[in-house]
C-alpha atoms as a printed R data frame, in Angstrom:
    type eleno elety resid chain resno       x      y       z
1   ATOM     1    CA   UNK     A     1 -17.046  8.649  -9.335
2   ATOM     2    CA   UNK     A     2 -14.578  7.640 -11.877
3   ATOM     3    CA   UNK     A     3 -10.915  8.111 -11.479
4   ATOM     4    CA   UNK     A     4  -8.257  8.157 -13.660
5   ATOM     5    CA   UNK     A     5  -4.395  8.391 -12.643
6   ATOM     6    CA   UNK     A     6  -1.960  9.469 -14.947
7   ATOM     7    CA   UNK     A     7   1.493 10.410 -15.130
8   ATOM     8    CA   UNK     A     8   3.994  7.367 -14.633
9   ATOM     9    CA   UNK     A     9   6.742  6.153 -15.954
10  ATOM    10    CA   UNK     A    10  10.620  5.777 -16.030
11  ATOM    11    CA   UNK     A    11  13.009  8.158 -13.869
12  ATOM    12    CA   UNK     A    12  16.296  7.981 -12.329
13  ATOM    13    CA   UNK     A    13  16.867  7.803  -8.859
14  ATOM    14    CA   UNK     A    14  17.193 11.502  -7.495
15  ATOM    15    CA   UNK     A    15  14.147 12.684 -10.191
16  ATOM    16    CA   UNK     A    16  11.335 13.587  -9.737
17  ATOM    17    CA   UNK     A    17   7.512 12.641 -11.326
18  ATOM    18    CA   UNK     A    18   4.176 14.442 -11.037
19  ATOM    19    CA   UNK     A    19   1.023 12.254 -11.075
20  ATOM    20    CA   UNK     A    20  -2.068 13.629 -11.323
21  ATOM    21    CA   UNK     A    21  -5.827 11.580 -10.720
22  ATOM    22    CA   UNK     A    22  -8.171 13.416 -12.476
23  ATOM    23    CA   UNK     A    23 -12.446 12.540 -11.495
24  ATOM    24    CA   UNK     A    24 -15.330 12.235 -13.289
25  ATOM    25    CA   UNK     A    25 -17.798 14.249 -11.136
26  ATOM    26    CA   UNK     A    26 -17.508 17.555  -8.771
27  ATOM    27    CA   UNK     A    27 -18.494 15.472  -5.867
28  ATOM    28    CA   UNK     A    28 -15.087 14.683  -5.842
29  ATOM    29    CA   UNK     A    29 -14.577 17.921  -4.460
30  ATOM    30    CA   UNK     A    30 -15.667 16.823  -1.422
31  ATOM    31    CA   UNK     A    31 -14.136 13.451  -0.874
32  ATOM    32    CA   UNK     A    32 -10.592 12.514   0.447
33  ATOM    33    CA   UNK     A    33  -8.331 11.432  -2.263
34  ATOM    34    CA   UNK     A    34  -5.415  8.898  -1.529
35  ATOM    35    CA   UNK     A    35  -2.844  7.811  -3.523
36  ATOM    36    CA   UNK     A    36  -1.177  3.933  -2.587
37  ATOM    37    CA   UNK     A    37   1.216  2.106  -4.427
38  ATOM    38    CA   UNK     A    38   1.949 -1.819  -4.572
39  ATOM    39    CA   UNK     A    39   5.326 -3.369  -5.630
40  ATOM    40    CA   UNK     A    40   5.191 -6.316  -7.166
41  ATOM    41    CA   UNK     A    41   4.537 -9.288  -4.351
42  ATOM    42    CA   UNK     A    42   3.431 -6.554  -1.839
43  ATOM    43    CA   UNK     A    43   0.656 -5.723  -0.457
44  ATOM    44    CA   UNK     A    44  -1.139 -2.006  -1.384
45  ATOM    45    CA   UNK     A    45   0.395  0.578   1.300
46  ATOM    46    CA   UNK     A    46  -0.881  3.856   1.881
47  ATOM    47    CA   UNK     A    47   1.279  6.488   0.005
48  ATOM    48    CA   UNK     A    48  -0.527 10.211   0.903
49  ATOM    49    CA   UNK     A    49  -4.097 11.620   1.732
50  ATOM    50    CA   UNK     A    50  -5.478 14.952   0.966
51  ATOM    51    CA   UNK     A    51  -8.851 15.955   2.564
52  ATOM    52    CA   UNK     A    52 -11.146 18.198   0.675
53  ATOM    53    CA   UNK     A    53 -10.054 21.500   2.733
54  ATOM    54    CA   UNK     A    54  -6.708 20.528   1.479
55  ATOM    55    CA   UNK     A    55  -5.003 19.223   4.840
56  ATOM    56    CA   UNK     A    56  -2.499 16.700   4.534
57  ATOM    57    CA   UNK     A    57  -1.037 13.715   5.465
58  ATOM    58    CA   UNK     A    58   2.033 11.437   4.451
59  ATOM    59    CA   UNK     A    59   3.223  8.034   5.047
60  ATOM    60    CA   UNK     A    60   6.618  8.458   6.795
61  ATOM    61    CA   UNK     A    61   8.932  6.887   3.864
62  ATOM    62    CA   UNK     A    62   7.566  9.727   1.592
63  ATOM    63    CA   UNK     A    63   7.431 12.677   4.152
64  ATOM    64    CA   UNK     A    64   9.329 16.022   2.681
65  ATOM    65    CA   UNK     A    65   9.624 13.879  -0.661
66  ATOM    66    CA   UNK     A    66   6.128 13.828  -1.545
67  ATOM    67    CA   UNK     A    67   3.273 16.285  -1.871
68  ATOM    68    CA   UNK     A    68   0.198 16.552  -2.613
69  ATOM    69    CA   UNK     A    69  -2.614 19.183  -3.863
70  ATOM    70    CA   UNK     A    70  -5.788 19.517  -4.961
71  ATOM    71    CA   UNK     A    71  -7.813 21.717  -7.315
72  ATOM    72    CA   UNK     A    72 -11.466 21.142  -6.740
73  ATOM    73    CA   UNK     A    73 -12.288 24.111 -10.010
74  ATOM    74    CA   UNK     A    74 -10.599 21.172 -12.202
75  ATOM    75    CA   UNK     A    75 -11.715 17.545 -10.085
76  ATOM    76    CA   UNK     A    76  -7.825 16.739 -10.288
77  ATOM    77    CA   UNK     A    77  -5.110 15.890  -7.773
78  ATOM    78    CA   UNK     A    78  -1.687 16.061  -8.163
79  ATOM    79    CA   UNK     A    79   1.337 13.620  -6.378
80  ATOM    80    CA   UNK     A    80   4.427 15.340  -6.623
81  ATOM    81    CA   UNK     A    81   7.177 12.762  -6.193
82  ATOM    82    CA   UNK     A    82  10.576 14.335  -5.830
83  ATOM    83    CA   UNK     A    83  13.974 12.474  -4.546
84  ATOM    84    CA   UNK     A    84  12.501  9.549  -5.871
85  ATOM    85    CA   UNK     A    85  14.126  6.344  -4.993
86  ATOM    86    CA   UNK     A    86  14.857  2.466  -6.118
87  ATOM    87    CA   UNK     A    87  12.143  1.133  -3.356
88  ATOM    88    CA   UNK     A    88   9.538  4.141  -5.131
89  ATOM    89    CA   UNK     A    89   8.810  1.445  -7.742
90  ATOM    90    CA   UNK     A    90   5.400  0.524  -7.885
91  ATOM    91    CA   UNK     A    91   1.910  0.916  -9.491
92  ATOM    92    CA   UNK     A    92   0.344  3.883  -8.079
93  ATOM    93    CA   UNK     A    93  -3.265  4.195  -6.977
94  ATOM    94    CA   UNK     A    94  -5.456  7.025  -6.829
95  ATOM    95    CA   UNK     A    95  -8.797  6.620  -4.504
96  ATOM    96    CA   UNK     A    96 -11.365  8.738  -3.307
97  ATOM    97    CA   UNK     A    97 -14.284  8.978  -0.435
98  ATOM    98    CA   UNK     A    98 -15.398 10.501   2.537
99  ATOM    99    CA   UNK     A    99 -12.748 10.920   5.008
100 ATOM   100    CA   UNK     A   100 -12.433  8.696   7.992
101 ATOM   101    CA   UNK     A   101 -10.076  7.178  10.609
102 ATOM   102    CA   UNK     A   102  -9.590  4.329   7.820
103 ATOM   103    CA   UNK     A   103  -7.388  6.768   5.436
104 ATOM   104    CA   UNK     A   104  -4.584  4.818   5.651
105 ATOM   105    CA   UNK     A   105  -6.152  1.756   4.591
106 ATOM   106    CA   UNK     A   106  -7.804  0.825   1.188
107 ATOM   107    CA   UNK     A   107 -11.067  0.215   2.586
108 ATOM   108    CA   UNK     A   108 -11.280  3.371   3.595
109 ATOM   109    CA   UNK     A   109 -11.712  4.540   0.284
110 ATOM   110    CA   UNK     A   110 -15.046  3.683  -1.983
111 ATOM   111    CA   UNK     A   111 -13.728  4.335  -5.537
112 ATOM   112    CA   UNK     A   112 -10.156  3.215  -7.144
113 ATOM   113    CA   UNK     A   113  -8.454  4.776 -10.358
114 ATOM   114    CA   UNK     A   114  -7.115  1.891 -12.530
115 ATOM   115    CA   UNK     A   115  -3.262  2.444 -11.284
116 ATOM   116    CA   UNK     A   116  -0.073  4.228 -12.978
117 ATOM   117    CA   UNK     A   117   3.237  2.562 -13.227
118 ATOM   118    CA   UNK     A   118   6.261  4.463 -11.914
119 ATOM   119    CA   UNK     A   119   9.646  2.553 -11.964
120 ATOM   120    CA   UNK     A   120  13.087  4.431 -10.181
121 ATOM   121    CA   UNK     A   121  15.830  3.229 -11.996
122 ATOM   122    CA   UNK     A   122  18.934  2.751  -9.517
């Protein structure tokens, strides 16, 4: 499965961004899809996770900021970011696989997207 993330860039703090991770096969439609970010100097921390009967979950410094959705028809997942702030900077990661007790980690996931850059300007 290929992945590709789009949908980064500049924003004020307060705005809002919608990212969207888009796969190469319908298998996808099956998998869990995360999204992680890393800062610069930071390690890659789990952002959001969407399994494929569309339950949810949320790391608590994005909770009722962030939200996810999939649609299976189109192999795509969307990141809403809204509120967005300063510490929101960070390259953004798309991954997918089957779902596990790992979904909070990166080795739960088998396949990466190549990353989107979002910076909050404060």
């Amino acid at each position: 499965v290929q992945l590709q993330a789009s949908g980064g860039g500049l924003v004020q703090a307060g705005g809002s961004l919608r990212l969207s991770c888009a796969a190469s096969e319908r298998t996808f439609s099956s998998y869990t899809i995360g999204w992680f970010r890393q800062a610069p100097g930071k390690e890659r921390e789990f952002v959001s996770a969407i399994r494929w009967n569309g339950e949810t979950y949320y790391a608590e410094s994005v909770k009722g900021r962030f939200s996810t959705s999939r649609d299976n028809a189109k192999n795509t997942v969307d990141l809403q970011m809204n509120s967005l702030k300063f510490e929101d900077t960070a390259v953004y990661y798309c991954a997918a696989g089957p779902f596990s007790r790992l979904y909070t980690v990166p080795r739960g996931y088998r396949y990466w997207g190549q990353g989107t850059l979002v910076t909050v300007s404060s």
